[in-house]
Amino acid sequence: MTSHMIPSVSSSHSPVFFAPEHEMLRDQVRRFVETEIKPHGEAWERDGMVPRDVLRHMGKLGFFGIRYPEAMGGSDMDERATVVFAEELGRSTFSGVAITALVHTDMASVHVWNAGTDAQKTKWMPGIISGDVITAVAVTEPGAGSDVKGMRTTARRDGDDFILNGAKLYITNGVHADLYCVAAKTDPDGRASQSVTIFLIEKGTPGFTVSRALNKHGWRCSDTAELSFDDCRVPAANILGDEGRGFYAIMQNFQNERLVLGAMAMGEAQAALDMTVTWCRDRQAFGAPLWDKQAIRQRLAMLQARVEACRQMVYATAHRASLGEDVVKEVSMIKALGGELVNEVMYDCVQFHGGMGFMSESPIERMSRDARVQSIGGGATEVMLEEVAKRM
Ligand SMILES: Cc1cc2nc3c(=O)[nH]c(=O)nc-3n(C[C@H](O)[C@H](O)[C@H](O)COP(=O)(O)OP(=O)(O)OC[C@H]3O[C@@H](n4cnc5c(N)ncnc54)[C@H](O)[C@@H]3O)c2cc1C
């Protein structure tokens, strides 16, 4: 069984939240997924990376400039377009490809755009948008993940430079990126929220090494690395935004990041449900298709109802975010709900595929592995629920 057999079933998108330009984008991404991702995804999973020419192709089609101004080569769209992009990449069934692109567009390069000086933007944004410069964001450390304030990497001032020492863990695009947004404490004795600064660091900077490529349960074609900074000298001109304001920049961008992860999760869940309905209609047991068993089709129907509800919440929240509303509570709900729901969907979809669901040759096996991290990365469910509870 190959991914080519996966039906492309359209879901109900809301004309309330989307304009024709969003639907055009959706069609364009969906075409790219069918012709450029699905036929090659398995090979990239084996290679542990998405080839750079594929990322350049995405850049050429405008996918990396969705949120950036036309003057920089982008198309100046809003959160709704980002959600469309993430959802369609999630539907590809190759979430490792999705996360490779989405970390670049919505989790790393956004720091350059949001906080960069004119000089930094002029230097980096055209390459970021074209896909010639791939970005990574390095916040997590061996001793600090959910608790960002616990980071230990330091940046000590030395004249016009800073000297970084420390390590970063689980960094997506960490092996193959060109440009890294690295968080470090510039005042290790100060209050954590006032002492984190983000630095732009290029691959090849002396003292900065990719210490190892990490092997993982899912997202296998997305490269993930541990990074090491050993007396790494970086000019003060490479600071992104104001010194000591990095913690707030990270927290601010978490909102966009979590919305994107929610949209991606609902794309994954929808693809799994579509695939499983098709499977159950074909697969015979006890003299009839599995779909004839009420227990099975009702379970899938309830999952479809929940996925639809979560997806509509993603759309509504993207719409509200595009109007400038505060959606921290909703985004945290989406991350918690979507991250758990996609795993529930995968569990049942594997179950109804029977033995085939456990075979590496079936897409649902890969998809269930890929989904596991959705309740952990970018804000674990429990951490998200605390954000919701605080606002209740
Ligand atoms: C594949 C992958 C890619 C990643 N990419 C990046 C990247 O590009 N850049 C980057 O900076 N980071 C990245 N991360 C890191 C990711 O965001 C963290 O793994 C995540 O924030 C959780 O941190 P942790 O792993 O240190 O878990 P911990 O913080 O040690 O938490 C472990 C578990 O404890 C529970 N927990 C934590 N806090 C609470 C609480 N307050 N209440 C109750 N339970 C709690 C949760 O279940 C959590 O999963 C990536 C991680 C993975 C796995």
JSON list of N, CA and C and ligand atoms in Angstrom, two decimals, residues 99 103 107 136-148 168-174 181 216 218-219 222-224 254 257-258 373 375-384 386, ligand 1:
[
{"chain": "A", "resi": 99, "resn": "ILE", "atom": "N", "xyz": [6.32, 20.00, 9.08]},
{"chain": "A", "resi": 99, "resn": "ILE", "atom": "CA", "xyz": [6.99, 20.72, 10.17]},
{"chain": "A", "resi": 99, "resn": "ILE", "atom": "C", "xyz": [8.29, 21.36, 9.70]},
{"chain": "A", "resi": 103, "resn": "VAL", "atom": "N", "xyz": [8.19, 25.24, 10.60]},
{"chain": "A", "resi": 103, "resn": "VAL", "atom": "CA", "xyz": [9.16, 25.83, 11.54]},
{"chain": "A", "resi": 103, "resn": "VAL", "atom": "C", "xyz": [9.86, 27.00, 10.86]},
{"chain": "A", "resi": 107, "resn": "MET", "atom": "N", "xyz": [7.77, 29.67, 12.83]},
{"chain": "A", "resi": 107, "resn": "MET", "atom": "CA", "xyz": [8.33, 29.55, 14.18]},
{"chain": "A", "resi": 107, "resn": "MET", "atom": "C", "xyz": [9.72, 30.18, 14.29]},
{"chain": "A", "resi": 136, "resn": "ALA", "atom": "N", "xyz": [16.00, 28.06, 11.65]},
{"chain": "A", "resi": 136, "resn": "ALA", "atom": "CA", "xyz": [15.65, 27.22, 12.80]},
{"chain": "A", "resi": 136, "resn": "ALA", "atom": "C", "xyz": [15.53, 28.15, 14.01]},
{"chain": "A", "resi": 137, "resn": "VAL", "atom": "N", "xyz": [14.80, 27.69, 15.02]},
{"chain": "A", "resi": 137, "resn": "VAL", "atom": "CA", "xyz": [14.70, 28.47, 16.25]},
{"chain": "A", "resi": 137, "resn": "VAL", "atom": "C", "xyz": [15.15, 27.57, 17.40]},
{"chain": "A", "resi": 138, "resn": "ALA", "atom": "N", "xyz": [16.09, 28.06, 18.18]},
{"chain": "A", "resi": 138, "resn": "ALA", "atom": "CA", "xyz": [16.71, 27.22, 19.22]},
{"chain": "A", "resi": 138, "resn": "ALA", "atom": "C", "xyz": [16.45, 27.82, 20.59]},
{"chain": "A", "resi": 139, "resn": "VAL", "atom": "N", "xyz": [15.42, 27.28, 21.25]},
{"chain": "A", "resi": 139, "resn": "VAL", "atom": "CA", "xyz": [15.07, 27.72, 22.60]},
{"chain": "A", "resi": 139, "resn": "VAL", "atom": "C", "xyz": [15.30, 26.58, 23.59]},
{"chain": "A", "resi": 140, "resn": "THR", "atom": "N", "xyz": [14.76, 25.39, 23.27]},
{"chain": "A", "resi": 140, "resn": "THR", "atom": "CA", "xyz": [14.81, 24.24, 24.20]},
{"chain": "A", "resi": 140, "resn": "THR", "atom": "C", "xyz": [16.25, 23.80, 24.48]},
{"chain": "A", "resi": 141, "resn": "GLU", "atom": "N", "xyz": [16.47, 23.37, 25.70]},
{"chain": "A", "resi": 141, "resn": "GLU", "atom": "CA", "xyz": [17.80, 22.90, 26.13]},
{"chain": "A", "resi": 141, "resn": "GLU", "atom": "C", "xyz": [17.65, 21.56, 26.83]},
{"chain": "A", "resi": 142, "resn": "PRO", "atom": "N", "xyz": [18.77, 20.87, 27.07]},
{"chain": "A", "resi": 142, "resn": "PRO", "atom": "CA", "xyz": [18.66, 19.58, 27.78]},
{"chain": "A", "resi": 142, "resn": "PRO", "atom": "C", "xyz": [17.95, 19.73, 29.12]},
{"chain": "A", "resi": 143, "resn": "GLY", "atom": "N", "xyz": [18.14, 20.86, 29.80]},
{"chain": "A", "resi": 143, "resn": "GLY", "atom": "CA", "xyz": [17.52, 21.01, 31.12]},
{"chain": "A", "resi": 143, "resn": "GLY", "atom": "C", "xyz": [16.32, 21.94, 31.16]},
{"chain": "A", "resi": 144, "resn": "ALA", "atom": "N", "xyz": [15.86, 22.41, 30.00]},
{"chain": "A", "resi": 144, "resn": "ALA", "atom": "CA", "xyz": [14.75, 23.38, 29.99]},
{"chain": "A", "resi": 144, "resn": "ALA", "atom": "C", "xyz": [13.94, 23.27, 28.71]},
{"chain": "A", "resi": 145, "resn": "GLY", "atom": "N", "xyz": [12.71, 22.74, 28.85]},
{"chain": "A", "resi": 145, "resn": "GLY", "atom": "CA", "xyz": [11.82, 22.65, 27.69]},
{"chain": "A", "resi": 145, "resn": "GLY", "atom": "C", "xyz": [10.57, 23.46, 27.95]},
{"chain": "A", "resi": 146, "resn": "SER", "atom": "N", "xyz": [9.59, 22.85, 28.61]},
{"chain": "A", "resi": 146, "resn": "SER", "atom": "CA", "xyz": [8.35, 23.58, 28.92]},
{"chain": "A", "resi": 146, "resn": "SER", "atom": "C", "xyz": [8.65, 24.85, 29.70]},
{"chain": "A", "resi": 147, "resn": "ASP", "atom": "N", "xyz": [9.62, 24.75, 30.59]},
{"chain": "A", "resi": 147, "resn": "ASP", "atom": "CA", "xyz": [9.98, 25.88, 31.45]},
{"chain": "A", "resi": 147, "resn": "ASP", "atom": "C", "xyz": [11.11, 26.68, 30.79]},
{"chain": "A", "resi": 148, "resn": "VAL", "atom": "N", "xyz": [10.71, 27.56, 29.87]},
{"chain": "A", "resi": 148, "resn": "VAL", "atom": "CA", "xyz": [11.70, 28.32, 29.09]},
{"chain": "A", "resi": 148, "resn": "VAL", "atom": "C", "xyz": [12.65, 29.13, 29.99]},
{"chain": "A", "resi": 168, "resn": "LYS", "atom": "N", "xyz": [21.61, 23.38, 22.93]},
{"chain": "A", "resi": 168, "resn": "LYS", "atom": "CA", "xyz": [20.19, 23.41, 22.57]},
{"chain": "A", "resi": 168, "resn": "LYS", "atom": "C", "xyz": [19.79, 22.02, 22.08]},
{"chain": "A", "resi": 169, "resn": "LEU", "atom": "N", "xyz": [18.57, 21.61, 22.42]},
{"chain": "A", "resi": 169, "resn": "LEU", "atom": "CA", "xyz": [18.15, 20.23, 22.13]},
{"chain": "A", "resi": 169, "resn": "LEU", "atom": "C", "xyz": [16.84, 20.22, 21.33]},
{"chain": "A", "resi": 170, "resn": "TYR", "atom": "N", "xyz": [16.66, 19.17, 20.55]},
{"chain": "A", "resi": 170, "resn": "TYR", "atom": "CA", "xyz": [15.44, 18.94, 19.75]},
{"chain": "A", "resi": 170, "resn": "TYR", "atom": "C", "xyz": [15.19, 20.07, 18.75]},
{"chain": "A", "resi": 171, "resn": "ILE", "atom": "N", "xyz": [16.22, 20.59, 18.11]},
{"chain": "A", "resi": 171, "resn": "ILE", "atom": "CA", "xyz": [16.00, 21.74, 17.25]},
{"chain": "A", "resi": 171, "resn": "ILE", "atom": "C", "xyz": [15.67, 21.30, 15.82]},
{"chain": "A", "resi": 172, "resn": "THR", "atom": "N", "xyz": [14.42, 21.62, 15.42]},
{"chain": "A", "resi": 172, "resn": "THR", "atom": "CA", "xyz": [13.94, 21.28, 14.08]},
{"chain": "A", "resi": 172, "resn": "THR", "atom": "C", "xyz": [14.69, 22.10, 13.04]},
{"chain": "A", "resi": 173, "resn": "ASN", "atom": "N", "xyz": [15.05, 21.47, 11.94]},
{"chain": "A", "resi": 173, "resn": "ASN", "atom": "CA", "xyz": [15.90, 22.04, 10.88]},
{"chain": "A", "resi": 173, "resn": "ASN", "atom": "C", "xyz": [17.32, 22.28, 11.40]},
{"chain": "A", "resi": 174, "resn": "GLY", "atom": "N", "xyz": [17.60, 21.73, 12.58]},
{"chain": "A", "resi": 174, "resn": "GLY", "atom": "CA", "xyz": [18.88, 22.01, 13.24]},
{"chain": "A", "resi": 174, "resn": "GLY", "atom": "C", "xyz": [20.09, 21.57, 12.45]},
{"chain": "A", "resi": 181, "resn": "CYS", "atom": "N", "xyz": [17.89, 31.28, 15.06]},
{"chain": "A", "resi": 181, "resn": "CYS", "atom": "CA", "xyz": [17.49, 32.28, 16.06]},
{"chain": "A", "resi": 181, "resn": "CYS", "atom": "C", "xyz": [17.70, 31.59, 17.41]},
{"chain": "A", "resi": 216, "resn": "LYS", "atom": "N", "xyz": [14.45, 9.73, 15.69]},
{"chain": "A", "resi": 216, "resn": "LYS", "atom": "CA", "xyz": [13.19, 9.88, 16.41]},
{"chain": "A", "resi": 216, "resn": "LYS", "atom": "C", "xyz": [12.07, 8.94, 15.97]},
{"chain": "A", "resi": 218, "resn": "GLY", "atom": "N", "xyz": [8.89, 9.64, 15.17]},
{"chain": "A", "resi": 218, "resn": "GLY", "atom": "CA", "xyz": [8.11, 10.10, 14.02]},
{"chain": "A", "resi": 218, "resn": "GLY", "atom": "C", "xyz": [8.77, 11.33, 13.40]},
{"chain": "A", "resi": 219, "resn": "TRP", "atom": "N", "xyz": [8.01, 12.00, 12.49]},
{"chain": "A", "resi": 219, "resn": "TRP", "atom": "CA", "xyz": [8.56, 13.17, 11.79]},
{"chain": "A", "resi": 219, "resn": "TRP", "atom": "C", "xyz": [9.96, 12.85, 11.27]},
{"chain": "A", "resi": 222, "resn": "SER", "atom": "N", "xyz": [11.91, 15.14, 8.99]},
{"chain": "A", "resi": 222, "resn": "SER", "atom": "CA", "xyz": [12.24, 16.46, 9.51]},
{"chain": "A", "resi": 222, "resn": "SER", "atom": "C", "xyz": [13.53, 16.29, 10.32]},
{"chain": "A", "resi": 223, "resn": "ASP", "atom": "N", "xyz": [14.55, 17.07, 9.98]},
{"chain": "A", "resi": 223, "resn": "ASP", "atom": "CA", "xyz": [15.80, 16.88, 10.72]},
{"chain": "A", "resi": 223, "resn": "ASP", "atom": "C", "xyz": [15.75, 17.60, 12.07]},
{"chain": "A", "resi": 224, "resn": "THR", "atom": "N", "xyz": [16.25, 16.92, 13.07]},
{"chain": "A", "resi": 224, "resn": "THR", "atom": "CA", "xyz": [16.21, 17.44, 14.44]},
{"chain": "A", "resi": 224, "resn": "THR", "atom": "C", "xyz": [17.61, 17.30, 15.04]},
{"chain": "A", "resi": 254, "resn": "PHE", "atom": "N", "xyz": [4.71, 32.20, 20.32]},
{"chain": "A", "resi": 254, "resn": "PHE", "atom": "CA", "xyz": [4.07, 30.92, 20.64]},
{"chain": "A", "resi": 254, "resn": "PHE", "atom": "C", "xyz": [2.62, 30.92, 20.16]},
{"chain": "A", "resi": 257, "resn": "GLU", "atom": "N", "xyz": [2.59, 30.04, 16.56]},
{"chain": "A", "resi": 257, "resn": "GLU", "atom": "CA", "xyz": [3.12, 28.68, 16.45]},
{"chain": "A", "resi": 257, "resn": "GLU", "atom": "C", "xyz": [2.06, 27.64, 16.84]},
{"chain": "A", "resi": 258, "resn": "ARG", "atom": "N", "xyz": [1.34, 27.92, 17.91]},
{"chain": "A", "resi": 258, "resn": "ARG", "atom": "CA", "xyz": [0.36, 26.94, 18.41]},
{"chain": "A", "resi": 258, "resn": "ARG", "atom": "C", "xyz": [-0.87, 26.88, 17.53]},
{"chain": "A", "resi": 373, "resn": "VAL", "atom": "N", "xyz": [3.93, 13.45, 18.75]},
{"chain": "A", "resi": 373, "resn": "VAL", "atom": "CA", "xyz": [4.61, 14.64, 19.29]},
{"chain": "A", "resi": 373, "resn": "VAL", "atom": "C", "xyz": [3.69, 15.86, 19.40]},
{"chain": "A", "resi": 375, "resn": "SER", "atom": "N", "xyz": [1.13, 16.38, 21.08]},
{"chain": "A", "resi": 375, "resn": "SER", "atom": "CA", "xyz": [0.71, 16.76, 22.43]},
{"chain": "A", "resi": 375, "resn": "SER", "atom": "C", "xyz": [1.91, 17.12, 23.31]},
{"chain": "A", "resi": 376, "resn": "ILE", "atom": "N", "xyz": [3.11, 17.13, 22.71]},
{"chain": "A", "resi": 376, "resn": "ILE", "atom": "CA", "xyz": [4.32, 17.42, 23.49]},
{"chain": "A", "resi": 376, "resn": "ILE", "atom": "C", "xyz": [5.01, 18.70, 22.99]},
{"chain": "A", "resi": 377, "resn": "GLY", "atom": "N", "xyz": [5.37, 18.72, 21.70]},
{"chain": "A", "resi": 377, "resn": "GLY", "atom": "CA", "xyz": [6.16, 19.85, 21.16]},
{"chain": "A", "resi": 377, "resn": "GLY", "atom": "C", "xyz": [5.36, 21.13, 21.08]},
{"chain": "A", "resi": 378, "resn": "GLY", "atom": "N", "xyz": [6.07, 22.25, 21.20]},
{"chain": "A", "resi": 378, "resn": "GLY", "atom": "CA", "xyz": [5.44, 23.57, 21.05]},
{"chain": "A", "resi": 378, "resn": "GLY", "atom": "C", "xyz": [4.47, 23.90, 22.16]},
{"chain": "A", "resi": 379, "resn": "GLY", "atom": "N", "xyz": [4.60, 23.23, 23.29]},
{"chain": "A", "resi": 379, "resn": "GLY", "atom": "CA", "xyz": [3.70, 23.45, 24.43]},
{"chain": "A", "resi": 379, "resn": "GLY", "atom": "C", "xyz": [2.93, 22.18, 24.72]},
{"chain": "A", "resi": 380, "resn": "ALA", "atom": "N", "xyz": [3.37, 21.43, 25.74]},
{"chain": "A", "resi": 380, "resn": "ALA", "atom": "CA", "xyz": [2.71, 20.17, 26.09]},
{"chain": "A", "resi": 380, "resn": "ALA", "atom": "C", "xyz": [1.28, 20.44, 26.56]},
{"chain": "A", "resi": 381, "resn": "THR", "atom": "N", "xyz": [0.41, 19.45, 26.40]},
{"chain": "A", "resi": 381, "resn": "THR", "atom": "CA", "xyz": [-1.01, 19.61, 26.73]},
{"chain": "A", "resi": 381, "resn": "THR", "atom": "C", "xyz": [-1.20, 20.21, 28.13]},
{"chain": "A", "resi": 382, "resn": "GLU", "atom": "N", "xyz": [-0.47, 19.67, 29.10]},
{"chain": "A", "resi": 382, "resn": "GLU", "atom": "CA", "xyz": [-0.66, 20.12, 30.49]},
{"chain": "A", "resi": 382, "resn": "GLU", "atom": "C", "xyz": [-0.30, 21.60, 30.65]},
{"chain": "A", "resi": 383, "resn": "VAL", "atom": "N", "xyz": [0.76, 22.00, 29.94]},
{"chain": "A", "resi": 383, "resn": "VAL", "atom": "CA", "xyz": [1.19, 23.40, 30.02]},
{"chain": "A", "resi": 383, "resn": "VAL", "atom": "C", "xyz": [0.13, 24.30, 29.37]},
{"chain": "A", "resi": 384, "resn": "MET", "atom": "N", "xyz": [-0.43, 23.82, 28.27]},
{"chain": "A", "resi": 384, "resn": "MET", "atom": "CA", "xyz": [-1.49, 24.59, 27.60]},
{"chain": "A", "resi": 384, "resn": "MET", "atom": "C", "xyz": [-2.73, 24.71, 28.48]},
{"chain": "A", "resi": 386, "resn": "GLU", "atom": "N", "xyz": [-2.82, 24.79, 31.64]},
{"chain": "A", "resi": 386, "resn": "GLU", "atom": "CA", "xyz": [-2.55, 25.81, 32.67]},
{"chain": "A", "resi": 386, "resn": "GLU", "atom": "C", "xyz": [-2.82, 27.21, 32.11]},
{"chain": "B", "resi": 1, "resn": "LIG", "atom": "C1", "xyz": [10.46, 16.54, 17.36]},
{"chain": "B", "resi": 1, "resn": "LIG", "atom": "C2", "xyz": [10.62, 17.77, 18.19]},
{"chain": "B", "resi": 1, "resn": "LIG", "atom": "C3", "xyz": [10.94, 18.98, 17.58]},
{"chain": "B", "resi": 1, "resn": "LIG", "atom": "C4", "xyz": [11.15, 20.11, 18.36]},
{"chain": "B", "resi": 1, "resn": "LIG", "atom": "N1", "xyz": [11.54, 21.30, 17.74]},
{"chain": "B", "resi": 1, "resn": "LIG", "atom": "C5", "xyz": [11.94, 22.33, 18.52]},
{"chain": "B", "resi": 1, "resn": "LIG", "atom": "C6", "xyz": [12.54, 23.50, 17.91]},
{"chain": "B", "resi": 1, "resn": "LIG", "atom": "O1", "xyz": [12.65, 23.61, 16.69]},
{"chain": "B", "resi": 1, "resn": "LIG", "atom": "N2", "xyz": [12.98, 24.49, 18.74]},
{"chain": "B", "resi": 1, "resn": "LIG", "atom": "C7", "xyz": [12.88, 24.41, 20.09]},
{"chain": "B", "resi": 1, "resn": "LIG", "atom": "O2", "xyz": [13.33, 25.33, 20.77]},
{"chain": "B", "resi": 1, "resn": "LIG", "atom": "N3", "xyz": [12.29, 23.34, 20.69]},
{"chain": "B", "resi": 1, "resn": "LIG", "atom": "C8", "xyz": [11.84, 22.30, 19.93]},
{"chain": "B", "resi": 1, "resn": "LIG", "atom": "N4", "xyz": [11.27, 21.19, 20.52]},
{"chain": "B", "resi": 1, "resn": "LIG", "atom": "C9", "xyz": [11.13, 21.15, 21.97]},
{"chain": "B", "resi": 1, "resn": "LIG", "atom": "C10", "xyz": [9.69, 21.10, 22.46]},
{"chain": "B", "resi": 1, "resn": "LIG", "atom": "O3", "xyz": [9.03, 22.31, 22.32]},
{"chain": "B", "resi": 1, "resn": "LIG", "atom": "C11", "xyz": [9.75, 20.57, 23.91]},
{"chain": "B", "resi": 1, "resn": "LIG", "atom": "O4", "xyz": [10.08, 19.19, 23.81]},
{"chain": "B", "resi": 1, "resn": "LIG", "atom": "C12", "xyz": [8.49, 20.78, 24.68]},
{"chain": "B", "resi": 1, "resn": "LIG", "atom": "O5", "xyz": [8.30, 22.14, 24.95]},
{"chain": "B", "resi": 1, "resn": "LIG", "atom": "C13", "xyz": [8.50, 20.00, 26.01]},
{"chain": "B", "resi": 1, "resn": "LIG", "atom": "O6", "xyz": [9.68, 20.23, 26.70]},
{"chain": "B", "resi": 1, "resn": "LIG", "atom": "P1", "xyz": [10.54, 19.01, 27.28]},
{"chain": "B", "resi": 1, "resn": "LIG", "atom": "O7", "xyz": [10.72, 18.03, 26.20]},
{"chain": "B", "resi": 1, "resn": "LIG", "atom": "O8", "xyz": [11.76, 19.53, 27.93]},
{"chain": "B", "resi": 1, "resn": "LIG", "atom": "O9", "xyz": [9.60, 18.34, 28.36]},
{"chain": "B", "resi": 1, "resn": "LIG", "atom": "P2", "xyz": [9.49, 18.77, 29.92]},
{"chain": "B", "resi": 1, "resn": "LIG", "atom": "O10", "xyz": [9.39, 20.24, 30.04]},
{"chain": "B", "resi": 1, "resn": "LIG", "atom": "O11", "xyz": [10.57, 18.07, 30.66]},
{"chain": "B", "resi": 1, "resn": "LIG", "atom": "O12", "xyz": [8.08, 18.13, 30.29]},
{"chain": "B", "resi": 1, "resn": "LIG", "atom": "C14", "xyz": [7.88, 16.71, 30.20]},
{"chain": "B", "resi": 1, "resn": "LIG", "atom": "C15", "xyz": [6.40, 16.45, 30.31]},
{"chain": "B", "resi": 1, "resn": "LIG", "atom": "O13", "xyz": [5.97, 16.84, 31.61]},
{"chain": "B", "resi": 1, "resn": "LIG", "atom": "C16", "xyz": [4.65, 17.35, 31.55]},
{"chain": "B", "resi": 1, "resn": "LIG", "atom": "N5", "xyz": [4.65, 18.73, 32.08]},
{"chain": "B", "resi": 1, "resn": "LIG", "atom": "C17", "xyz": [5.54, 19.71, 31.84]},
{"chain": "B", "resi": 1, "resn": "LIG", "atom": "N6", "xyz": [5.20, 20.84, 32.49]},
{"chain": "B", "resi": 1, "resn": "LIG", "atom": "C18", "xyz": [4.06, 20.56, 33.18]},
{"chain": "B", "resi": 1, "resn": "LIG", "atom": "C19", "xyz": [3.20, 21.29, 34.05]},
{"chain": "B", "resi": 1, "resn": "LIG", "atom": "N7", "xyz": [3.43, 22.59, 34.30]},
{"chain": "B", "resi": 1, "resn": "LIG", "atom": "N8", "xyz": [2.11, 20.65, 34.57]},
{"chain": "B", "resi": 1, "resn": "LIG", "atom": "C20", "xyz": [1.87, 19.36, 34.30]},
{"chain": "B", "resi": 1, "resn": "LIG", "atom": "N9", "xyz": [2.62, 18.62, 33.47]},
{"chain": "B", "resi": 1, "resn": "LIG", "atom": "C21", "xyz": [3.71, 19.19, 32.91]},
{"chain": "B", "resi": 1, "resn": "LIG", "atom": "C22", "xyz": [4.22, 17.30, 30.06]},
{"chain": "B", "resi": 1, "resn": "LIG", "atom": "O14", "xyz": [3.46, 16.13, 29.84]},
{"chain": "B", "resi": 1, "resn": "LIG", "atom": "C23", "xyz": [5.52, 17.23, 29.33]},
{"chain": "B", "resi": 1, "resn": "LIG", "atom": "O15", "xyz": [5.41, 16.55, 28.07]},
{"chain": "B", "resi": 1, "resn": "LIG", "atom": "C24", "xyz": [11.00, 20.05, 19.76]},
{"chain": "B", "resi": 1, "resn": "LIG", "atom": "C25", "xyz": [10.66, 18.83, 20.36]},
{"chain": "B", "resi": 1, "resn": "LIG", "atom": "C26", "xyz": [10.48, 17.71, 19.60]},
{"chain": "B", "resi": 1, "resn": "LIG", "atom": "C27", "xyz": [10.15, 16.42, 20.30]}
]
